[in-house]
Short mmCIF file of C-alpha atoms in Angstrom, two decimals:
data_model
loop_
_atom_site.label_atom_id
_atom_site.label_comp_id
_atom_site.label_asym_id
_atom_site.label_seq_id
_atom_site.Cartn_x
_atom_site.Cartn_y
_atom_site.Cartn_z
CA MET A 1 8.06 15.26 -0.33
CA SER A 2 5.54 12.97 -1.29
CA LYS A 3 2.64 14.25 -3.65
CA ASN A 4 -0.95 14.41 -2.43
CA ILE A 5 -3.40 11.59 -2.43
CA VAL A 6 -5.73 11.30 -5.44
CA LEU A 7 -9.46 10.78 -4.91
CA ASP A 8 -11.17 9.71 -8.16
CA VAL A 9 -14.92 9.51 -8.37
CA ASN A 10 -15.63 8.94 -12.20
CA HIS A 11 -17.03 6.00 -11.39
CA MET A 12 -19.54 6.98 -9.16
CA MET A 13 -21.15 9.30 -11.68
CA SER A 14 -24.01 8.88 -13.72
CA ASP A 15 -22.52 10.30 -16.88
CA ILE A 16 -19.75 7.66 -16.78
CA ILE A 17 -21.28 4.37 -15.52
CA GLY A 18 -24.82 4.98 -17.09
CA TYR A 19 -28.29 5.99 -15.79
CA PRO A 20 -29.85 5.24 -13.42
CA TYR A 21 -26.87 3.51 -11.52
CA GLY A 22 -24.37 6.52 -10.63
CA ILE A 23 -25.05 9.95 -9.15
CA ASP A 24 -25.70 12.68 -11.11
CA ALA A 25 -23.53 16.05 -10.96
CA SER A 26 -26.79 17.57 -10.55
CA GLN A 27 -27.61 15.69 -7.29
CA VAL A 28 -23.94 16.91 -5.67
CA ASP A 29 -24.39 20.82 -6.66
CA ALA A 30 -28.05 20.31 -4.87
CA LEU A 31 -26.28 19.91 -1.70
CA SER A 32 -23.35 22.35 -2.51
CA ASP A 33 -25.01 24.46 0.42
CA ALA A 34 -25.45 22.23 2.88
CA ALA A 35 -21.98 20.66 1.97
CA ALA A 36 -20.61 24.31 2.58
CA GLN A 37 -22.17 24.28 5.62
CA ALA A 38 -21.28 21.21 6.96
CA GLN A 39 -17.52 22.35 6.00
CA ARG A 40 -18.25 25.72 7.75
CA ASN A 41 -19.42 24.02 11.02
CA VAL A 42 -16.63 21.56 11.54
CA GLN A 43 -14.05 24.09 10.83
CA LYS A 44 -15.89 26.11 13.14
CA ASN A 45 -15.62 24.03 16.18
CA ARG A 46 -12.29 22.64 15.66
CA GLY A 47 -10.22 21.90 18.25
CA THR A 48 -13.27 21.71 20.80
CA GLY A 49 -15.79 19.33 22.36
CA TRP A 50 -15.05 15.99 20.21
CA LEU A 51 -13.00 17.74 17.35
CA GLY A 52 -9.69 17.69 18.97
CA TRP A 53 -8.15 15.54 16.37
CA MET A 54 -7.95 18.47 14.42
CA GLU A 55 -5.38 19.98 15.91
CA LEU A 56 -3.38 17.10 16.12
CA PRO A 57 -0.89 17.84 13.39
CA TYR A 58 0.13 21.41 14.73
CA ASN A 59 0.04 21.01 18.73
CA GLN A 60 2.07 18.44 19.50
CA GLU A 61 5.52 19.30 19.16
CA ASP A 62 6.66 18.64 22.93
CA VAL A 63 4.92 15.44 22.77
CA VAL A 64 6.65 14.37 19.65
CA ALA A 65 9.90 14.85 21.22
CA HIS A 66 9.01 13.10 24.42
CA ILE A 67 7.52 10.16 22.09
CA GLU A 68 11.10 9.84 20.47
CA ARG A 69 12.87 9.92 23.30
CA THR A 70 10.93 7.06 25.02
CA ALA A 71 10.83 5.10 21.88
CA GLN A 72 14.60 5.32 21.49
CA ARG A 73 14.60 4.00 25.07
CA VAL A 74 12.15 1.36 24.41
CA ARG A 75 14.13 0.10 20.98
CA GLU A 76 17.58 -0.05 23.35
CA GLN A 77 16.51 -2.07 26.15
CA PHE A 78 13.42 -4.28 25.01
CA ASP A 79 13.02 -7.09 22.63
CA ALA A 80 9.27 -7.13 22.04
CA PHE A 81 6.68 -3.74 22.16
CA VAL A 82 3.35 -5.13 23.16
CA VAL A 83 0.10 -3.11 22.92
CA LEU A 84 -2.53 -3.75 25.21
CA GLY A 85 -5.54 -1.82 23.79
CA ILE A 86 -8.71 -2.44 21.70
CA GLY A 87 -11.05 -0.91 19.15
CA GLY A 88 -9.45 2.75 18.34
CA SER A 89 -6.12 1.68 20.30
CA ALA A 90 -5.19 -1.09 18.50
CA LEU A 91 -6.66 -0.93 14.90
CA GLY A 92 -4.73 2.52 14.06
CA PRO A 93 -1.44 0.90 15.12
CA ILE A 94 -2.19 -2.32 13.28
CA ALA A 95 -2.94 -0.42 10.05
CA VAL A 96 0.15 2.15 10.07
CA GLN A 97 2.65 -0.76 11.02
CA GLN A 98 1.07 -2.78 8.49
CA ALA A 99 1.17 -0.21 6.16
CA LEU A 100 4.87 1.55 6.60
CA ASN A 101 6.97 -1.21 7.85
CA HIS A 102 8.47 -4.77 6.33
CA LEU A 103 5.36 -7.13 5.76
CA ARG A 104 6.96 -9.43 7.76
CA TYR A 105 8.65 -7.04 10.54
CA ASN A 106 8.09 -9.62 13.20
CA GLU A 107 10.21 -12.36 11.51
CA LEU A 108 13.16 -10.33 10.35
CA PRO A 109 16.56 -10.51 12.24
CA ALA A 110 16.83 -8.14 14.99
CA GLN A 111 19.56 -6.03 13.02
CA LYS A 112 17.26 -5.89 10.03
CA ARG A 113 14.76 -4.75 12.19
CA GLY A 114 16.15 -2.22 14.11
CA GLY A 115 13.86 -2.29 16.94
CA PRO A 116 11.78 -4.76 19.08
CA ARG A 117 8.91 -7.12 17.47
CA LEU A 118 5.37 -5.54 17.84
CA TYR A 119 2.15 -7.49 19.27
CA VAL A 120 -1.04 -5.54 19.41
CA GLU A 121 -3.09 -7.63 21.77
CA ASP A 122 -6.59 -6.34 20.52
CA ASN A 123 -8.96 -9.21 21.97
CA ILE A 124 -9.31 -11.21 25.27
CA ASP A 125 -9.23 -14.78 23.41
CA PRO A 126 -7.30 -16.70 26.62
CA GLU A 127 -5.80 -18.93 23.69
CA ARG A 128 -4.34 -15.52 22.54
CA MET A 129 -3.11 -14.40 25.78
CA ALA A 130 -1.28 -17.92 26.42
CA SER A 131 0.39 -17.76 22.74
CA LEU A 132 1.68 -14.24 23.36
CA LEU A 133 3.24 -15.30 26.30
CA ASP A 134 4.72 -18.44 24.30
CA VAL A 135 6.48 -16.10 22.11
CA ILE A 136 7.58 -13.05 23.99
CA ASP A 137 9.68 -13.09 27.12
CA VAL A 138 8.44 -10.72 29.79
CA LYS A 139 11.69 -9.83 30.96
CA LYS A 140 12.61 -7.92 27.78
CA THR A 141 9.29 -7.08 26.62
CA CYS A 142 7.49 -3.08 27.18
CA PHE A 143 3.59 -3.34 27.42
CA ASN A 144 1.76 -0.28 26.41
CA VAL A 145 -1.35 -0.02 28.11
CA ILE A 146 -3.90 2.29 26.11
CA THR A 147 -7.43 3.13 27.85
CA LYS A 148 -8.69 6.60 28.36
CA SER A 149 -10.91 5.62 30.77
CA GLY A 150 -8.66 3.30 32.51
CA ALA A 151 -12.16 1.00 32.89
CA THR A 152 -11.68 -0.52 29.41
CA ALA A 153 -12.45 -4.41 30.88
CA GLU A 154 -10.94 -6.03 27.80
CA THR A 155 -7.57 -3.84 28.63
CA MET A 156 -7.73 -3.70 31.96
CA SER A 157 -8.06 -7.44 32.72
CA GLN A 158 -4.82 -7.91 30.53
CA TYR A 159 -2.94 -5.46 32.51
CA LEU A 160 -3.93 -7.31 35.55
CA ILE A 161 -2.71 -10.76 33.92
CA ILE A 162 0.52 -9.02 32.44
CA SER A 163 1.25 -6.77 35.95
CA GLU A 164 1.01 -9.83 38.19
CA LEU A 165 3.53 -11.69 35.86
CA LEU A 166 6.01 -8.93 35.67
CA LYS A 167 6.10 -8.73 39.55
CA ARG A 168 6.73 -12.20 39.40
CA GLU A 169 9.13 -11.96 36.37
CA VAL A 170 11.13 -8.93 37.02
CA GLY A 171 10.58 -8.05 40.59
CA GLN A 172 10.74 -4.37 41.76
CA ASP A 173 11.75 -3.15 38.79
CA TRP A 174 8.63 -4.16 37.01
CA ALA A 175 7.02 -0.81 36.35
CA LYS A 176 9.69 0.21 34.01
CA HIS A 177 8.16 -2.30 31.77
CA ILE A 178 4.90 -0.46 31.67
CA ILE A 179 4.16 2.65 29.45
CA ALA A 180 0.21 4.10 30.18
CA THR A 181 -1.20 5.90 27.51
CA THR A 182 -4.57 7.43 29.18
CA ASP A 183 -6.38 10.60 30.42
CA CYS A 184 -4.29 13.39 31.78
CA GLU A 185 -7.00 13.76 34.69
CA LYS A 186 -9.12 11.10 35.38
CA GLY A 187 -9.72 7.34 35.31
CA ASN A 188 -8.08 4.43 36.92
CA LEU A 189 -5.01 4.24 34.49
CA ILE A 190 -3.85 7.51 35.24
CA LYS A 191 -3.98 6.88 39.21
CA LEU A 192 -2.12 3.56 38.78
CA ALA A 193 0.37 5.21 36.62
CA LYS A 194 1.26 7.92 39.10
CA GLU A 195 1.44 5.38 41.97
CA ASN A 196 3.88 3.24 40.40
CA GLY A 197 5.94 5.57 38.37
CA PHE A 198 4.98 4.40 34.76
CA ASP A 199 6.01 6.30 32.04
CA LEU A 200 3.07 8.14 30.61
CA PHE A 201 1.37 9.69 27.93
CA PHE A 202 -1.84 11.60 27.19
CA ILE A 203 -4.62 11.22 25.08
CA PRO A 204 -6.25 14.70 24.72
CA GLY A 205 -9.49 15.05 26.49
CA SER A 206 -11.04 16.25 22.92
CA VAL A 207 -10.01 13.49 20.87
CA GLY A 208 -12.19 10.03 20.88
CA GLY A 209 -10.67 6.60 20.39
CA ARG A 210 -11.40 5.98 16.56
CA PHE A 211 -10.02 9.41 16.10
CA SER A 212 -6.75 8.94 17.98
CA GLU A 213 -4.26 7.53 15.82
CA LEU A 214 -2.33 10.85 15.50
CA SER A 215 -2.31 11.27 19.38
CA PRO A 216 0.24 9.07 21.40
CA VAL A 217 -1.93 6.07 21.11
CA GLY A 218 -0.64 5.62 17.55
CA LEU A 219 2.46 7.62 17.35
CA LEU A 220 4.38 6.03 20.07
CA PRO A 221 4.18 2.41 19.06
CA ALA A 222 4.82 3.73 15.30
CA ALA A 223 7.67 5.67 16.56
CA VAL A 224 8.92 2.39 18.64
CA CYS A 225 9.30 0.69 15.36
CA GLY A 226 11.16 3.32 13.61
CA ILE A 227 8.38 5.17 11.73
CA ASP A 228 8.58 8.59 11.02
CA ILE A 229 5.65 10.34 13.21
CA ARG A 230 6.56 13.77 12.19
CA ALA A 231 6.08 12.87 8.31
CA MET A 232 2.74 11.29 9.05
CA LEU A 233 1.62 14.45 11.03
CA ALA A 234 3.15 16.87 8.37
CA GLY A 235 0.74 14.30 5.60
CA ALA A 236 -2.16 15.25 7.96
CA ALA A 237 -1.73 19.01 7.98
CA ALA A 238 -1.32 18.74 4.12
CA MET A 239 -4.87 17.18 3.86
CA ASP A 240 -6.20 19.42 6.68
CA GLU A 241 -5.06 22.27 4.02
CA ARG A 242 -6.93 20.82 1.29
CA CYS A 243 -10.12 20.91 3.40
CA LYS A 244 -10.46 24.47 4.38
CA THR A 245 -12.59 25.36 1.27
CA SER A 246 -16.26 24.81 1.58
CA ASP A 247 -16.34 24.48 -2.41
CA VAL A 248 -17.46 20.86 -2.45
CA TRP A 249 -15.62 20.13 -5.74
CA GLN A 250 -12.32 21.21 -4.50
CA ASN A 251 -12.42 19.95 -1.24
CA PRO A 252 -11.70 15.92 -1.76
CA ALA A 253 -12.98 14.76 1.82
CA LEU A 254 -16.27 17.33 1.66
CA LEU A 255 -16.81 15.99 -1.90
CA GLU A 256 -16.69 12.27 -0.33
CA ALA A 257 -19.25 13.13 2.41
CA THR A 258 -21.24 14.18 0.05
CA LEU A 259 -21.22 11.41 -2.35
CA GLN A 260 -21.34 8.83 -0.03
CA TYR A 261 -24.61 10.68 1.68
CA ILE A 262 -26.13 10.93 -1.45
CA ALA A 263 -25.71 7.23 -1.92
CA MET A 264 -27.27 6.29 1.43
CA GLN A 265 -30.10 8.69 1.30
CA GLU A 266 -30.90 8.64 -2.31
CA MET A 267 -29.98 5.66 -3.73
CA ASP A 268 -30.21 2.67 -0.97
CA ALA A 269 -26.19 1.96 -1.38
CA ASN A 270 -25.89 1.14 2.24
CA VAL A 271 -22.49 -0.74 2.40
CA GLN A 272 -18.91 0.52 1.66
CA VAL A 273 -16.63 -2.07 0.59
CA VAL A 274 -12.90 -0.82 1.10
CA MET A 275 -10.94 -2.82 -1.10
CA PRO A 276 -7.27 -2.08 -0.96
CA TYR A 277 -4.69 -3.25 -3.97
CA ALA A 278 -2.19 -3.67 -1.81
CA ASP A 279 -1.15 -5.75 1.06
CA SER A 280 0.34 -2.67 2.97
CA LEU A 281 -3.08 -1.31 3.04
CA LYS A 282 -5.02 -4.20 3.90
CA TYR A 283 -5.70 -2.93 7.69
CA MET A 284 -6.50 0.44 6.71
CA ALA A 285 -9.69 -1.01 5.83
CA ASP A 286 -10.30 -2.42 9.20
CA TRP A 287 -9.36 0.85 10.66
CA PHE A 288 -11.89 2.83 8.61
CA CYS A 289 -14.39 0.53 9.34
CA GLN A 290 -14.69 0.93 13.20
CA LEU A 291 -14.53 4.97 12.21
CA TRP A 292 -17.23 4.86 9.56
CA ALA A 293 -19.53 2.52 11.60
CA GLU A 294 -19.39 3.69 14.92
CA SER A 295 -19.43 7.10 13.97
CA LEU A 296 -22.07 7.30 11.61
CA GLY A 297 -24.60 4.04 12.69
CA LYS A 298 -26.90 6.62 15.09
CA ASN A 299 -30.73 6.09 15.47
CA VAL A 300 -31.19 9.91 16.32
CA THR A 301 -30.70 13.11 14.86
CA ARG A 302 -29.01 15.62 16.92
CA LYS A 303 -32.76 17.02 17.48
CA GLY A 304 -33.90 13.37 19.03
CA MET A 305 -35.54 12.53 15.76
CA ALA A 306 -35.74 8.97 14.86
CA VAL A 307 -33.40 8.26 11.70
CA ASN A 308 -31.49 5.09 12.15
CA VAL A 309 -28.73 5.95 9.66
CA GLY A 310 -25.52 4.42 8.71
CA GLN A 311 -23.93 2.78 5.80
CA THR A 312 -22.20 -0.42 6.63
CA PRO A 313 -18.49 -0.57 5.98
CA THR A 314 -17.08 -3.58 5.14
CA LYS A 315 -13.53 -4.81 3.86
CA ALA A 316 -11.87 -6.70 1.00
CA LEU A 317 -8.58 -7.30 -0.34
CA GLY A 318 -7.38 -6.86 -4.01
CA VAL A 319 -6.87 -9.33 -5.49
CA THR A 320 -7.69 -11.97 -2.82
CA ASP A 321 -11.22 -11.19 -2.49
CA GLN A 322 -11.66 -10.95 -6.41
CA HIS A 323 -11.68 -15.11 -5.71
CA SER A 324 -14.36 -14.65 -2.99
CA GLN A 325 -16.41 -11.85 -2.42
CA LEU A 326 -16.84 -10.01 -6.38
CA GLN A 327 -19.56 -12.10 -8.04
CA LEU A 328 -21.75 -10.82 -5.18
CA TYR A 329 -20.63 -6.98 -6.01
CA THR A 330 -21.10 -7.35 -9.49
CA GLU A 331 -24.19 -9.01 -9.75
CA GLY A 332 -25.75 -9.18 -6.15
CA PRO A 333 -28.15 -6.43 -5.38
CA TYR A 334 -27.31 -2.66 -6.17
CA ASP A 335 -26.69 -1.72 -2.28
CA LYS A 336 -22.76 -0.84 -2.61
CA VAL A 337 -20.24 1.69 -2.79
CA ILE A 338 -16.58 -0.11 -3.90
CA THR A 339 -13.25 2.15 -2.52
CA PHE A 340 -9.96 0.82 -4.09
CA LEU A 341 -7.16 1.75 -2.43
CA LYS A 342 -4.64 2.30 -5.23
CA VAL A 343 -0.71 2.26 -5.00
CA GLY A 344 0.77 4.64 -7.80
CA GLN A 345 4.55 2.88 -7.30
CA PHE A 346 4.98 0.26 -4.98
CA ARG A 347 8.23 0.18 -3.03
CA THR A 348 9.95 -2.86 -4.96
CA GLU A 349 9.28 -4.45 -8.29
CA PHE A 350 9.21 -8.08 -8.66
CA GLU A 351 9.58 -9.50 -12.47
CA ILE A 352 7.89 -12.45 -13.40
CA SER A 353 10.20 -15.17 -14.45
CA HIS A 354 9.57 -17.11 -18.08
CA GLY A 355 8.38 -20.32 -18.49
CA CYS A 356 6.06 -22.93 -18.95
CA GLU A 357 6.16 -22.29 -22.66
CA ALA A 358 3.79 -25.08 -23.64
CA PHE A 359 0.77 -23.34 -21.98
CA PRO A 360 0.39 -19.99 -23.81
CA ASP A 361 -2.43 -18.88 -21.08
CA VAL A 362 0.52 -18.98 -18.55
CA ALA A 363 3.51 -18.21 -20.62
CA PHE A 364 2.45 -14.49 -21.76
CA LEU A 365 2.83 -13.92 -18.02
CA GLY A 366 6.49 -14.19 -18.32
CA GLY A 367 8.85 -10.98 -18.44
CA LYS A 368 5.89 -9.14 -17.01
CA THR A 369 5.88 -7.69 -13.28
CA LEU A 370 3.47 -8.68 -10.31
CA ASN A 371 3.12 -4.98 -10.05
CA ALA A 372 1.68 -4.72 -13.77
CA LEU A 373 -0.15 -8.03 -12.78
CA ILE A 374 -1.94 -6.45 -9.64
CA ASP A 375 -2.72 -3.24 -11.55
CA ALA A 376 -4.39 -5.16 -14.36
CA GLU A 377 -6.12 -7.29 -11.78
CA ARG A 378 -7.82 -3.89 -10.42
CA ARG A 379 -8.48 -2.29 -13.49
CA GLY A 380 -10.49 -5.46 -14.68
CA THR A 381 -12.37 -5.41 -11.22
CA GLU A 382 -12.89 -1.67 -11.83
CA TYR A 383 -14.38 -2.57 -15.24
CA ALA A 384 -16.56 -5.43 -14.41
CA LEU A 385 -18.12 -3.14 -11.58
CA TYR A 386 -18.65 -0.59 -14.50
CA ARG A 387 -19.85 -3.13 -16.96
CA ALA A 388 -22.30 -3.77 -14.22
CA GLY A 389 -23.47 -0.35 -13.85
CA ARG A 390 -21.80 -0.56 -9.92
CA MET A 391 -20.39 2.58 -8.26
CA SER A 392 -16.72 2.73 -7.40
CA GLN A 393 -14.21 5.09 -6.31
CA THR A 394 -10.42 4.59 -6.34
CA ILE A 395 -7.83 6.51 -3.96
CA THR A 396 -4.33 6.74 -5.13
CA LEU A 397 -1.63 7.16 -2.69
CA PRO A 398 1.46 7.87 -4.94
CA GLN A 399 3.48 5.77 -3.08
CA VAL A 400 2.63 4.38 0.74
CA ASP A 401 4.87 6.46 3.18
CA ALA A 402 3.92 8.24 6.45
CA HIS A 403 3.46 11.27 4.66
CA THR A 404 0.86 9.69 2.22
CA ILE A 405 -0.71 7.66 5.26
CA GLY A 406 -0.89 10.77 7.45
CA GLN A 407 -3.35 11.92 4.40
CA LEU A 408 -5.37 8.91 4.46
CA LEU A 409 -6.05 9.38 7.71
CA PHE A 410 -6.83 12.74 7.97
CA PHE A 411 -9.14 12.36 4.95
CA PHE A 412 -11.51 9.73 6.13
CA GLU A 413 -11.40 11.31 9.54
CA MET A 414 -12.49 14.76 7.95
CA SER A 415 -14.72 12.94 5.48
CA THR A 416 -16.35 11.24 8.66
CA ALA A 417 -16.97 14.29 10.10
CA TYR A 418 -18.42 15.82 7.59
CA ALA A 419 -21.05 13.00 6.54
CA GLY A 420 -21.83 13.45 10.07
CA GLU A 421 -22.61 16.80 9.55
CA LEU A 422 -25.03 16.24 6.68
CA LEU A 423 -27.12 13.46 8.58
CA ASP A 424 -27.52 15.85 11.17
CA ILE A 425 -26.21 13.06 13.86
CA ASP A 426 -23.21 13.24 16.41
CA ALA A 427 -20.75 11.44 14.69
CA PHE A 428 -18.61 11.49 18.27
CA ASN A 429 -20.71 9.16 20.44
CA GLN A 430 -21.56 5.61 20.78
CA PRO A 431 -24.30 4.90 22.95
CA GLY A 432 -24.99 1.40 21.14
CA VAL A 433 -21.33 0.30 22.19
CA GLU A 434 -22.08 1.58 25.79
CA GLU A 435 -25.25 -0.55 26.02
CA SER A 436 -23.31 -3.54 25.18
CA LYS A 437 -20.12 -2.65 27.52
CA ILE A 438 -22.97 -2.16 30.48
CA ALA A 439 -24.83 -5.70 29.51
CA SER A 440 -21.24 -7.65 29.89
CA TYR A 441 -20.35 -5.99 32.91
CA ALA A 442 -23.82 -6.92 34.36
CA VAL A 443 -23.46 -10.39 33.51
CA LEU A 444 -20.19 -10.63 34.95
CA GLY A 445 -21.35 -9.20 38.23
CA ASN A 446 -20.11 -5.89 39.00
CA GLN A 447 -21.88 -4.25 41.72
CA SER A 448 -22.41 -0.84 41.07
CA GLU A 449 -25.93 0.29 40.68
CA LYS A 450 -25.96 0.42 37.12
CA TYR A 451 -24.84 -2.59 36.35
CA LEU A 452 -27.28 -4.23 39.14
CA LYS A 453 -29.96 -2.27 37.51
CA LYS A 454 -28.75 -3.55 33.99
CA ALA A 455 -28.86 -7.05 35.08
CA GLU A 456 -32.16 -6.88 36.51
CA GLU A 457 -33.24 -5.60 33.21
CA MET A 458 -31.78 -8.66 31.37
CA LYS A 459 -34.01 -10.85 33.42
CA GLY A 460 -37.08 -9.68 31.54
CA ARG A 461 -36.15 -10.96 28.30
CA PRO A 462 -38.45 -14.21 27.14
CA GLU A 463 -37.26 -17.36 27.77
CA GLY A 464 -35.90 -19.06 24.98
CA ASN A 465 -37.95 -21.47 23.21
CA PRO A 466 -36.29 -24.79 22.83
CA ALA A 467 -37.91 -25.42 19.31
CA TYR A 468 -35.47 -22.84 18.09
CA THR A 469 -32.30 -24.42 19.22
CA LEU A 470 -31.35 -27.74 17.25
#
């Protein structure tokens, strides 16, 4: 069984990186009561409202068995598995696949993959759809359509294209190529699934999109590609157990939320850079960015008071972005927290060959390993930030496997819920996103009343000044 992931916040603290750059332990202690209340609120409401994701590690035995049976059928019958989804329906499956399968999974021969190629179509660029159809045979492809409402324009436009294509290429068995993941009671997709006989999985009503990776949204694509989804859920449960204390110094997700709250509210550190030092964890940063930004970027408190809070998440990749972003992080504004994702033991070791003996600054690398080099570069970056008085923290996965990934997903979700409590905002809605959707549909000419009203409202914008267009 995997060991626990570890949160190291030494380089967040002022007694390590120096005054006035870090956070003093007394600041954390001053918030200990508020943090404890945040933990109790989340724990008290688990499984209710939009906190259904907290029960996913425990209440899906029948669902998981169904996923495993379906995944086996897909693996036997299809050469490709395509996820049609956007936001949480796409970022989670991408991140987990990158973390837990071969980094060039789709390029492996079929016998080495042991499962279908995976494609996650999370955008509606027309060239992207055309390119997908160039590399798959729809007659040998299964499509997983994921949308809770069944009204997501991006996903349903893809569904319209693919369903028409399947009817033309496959004929009467076209519906056997589609699996729907949607709400169990309402929405367009559940109606289409029942009407056409699609295989069907449900997103619990109390689970929002960005918290849905440990539901069928993420578990089905993972299982299709041979990932141990039971180990992922066990890892999430292990993290949940660690979060059952209200002691801020013992609960890793609570400490994380409290430190980021202090960074935001007291130190103007309004940017968090997630920087994995492993290609396997590259897309965990993308998944985190949606979770953190959509949950915490709010303009009012629960009581309706104006606040405009939130910490902007962004991503970097070690060591790649040492050569593109690190200059800003070490010498730019003091407005960032750097979160390193570290791997304790990689799944392979690669020795650097000897050579170039005439060049000592190259030859010294011979006999060392890429493992040692990437760790040295991470430590060097951490030290450069320390020297510059910049806050950083490190989350270490002893190894990247299904259990530690389950822990990491749940850790970030719990941290987000706690941070929402501390900020006194609703971490589970996204009114800013809804405004964009309504405006988009109005532009496209949706004739429903709210879109017609929005179209009329949009006409009231000032005309553009030609002088501002070059």
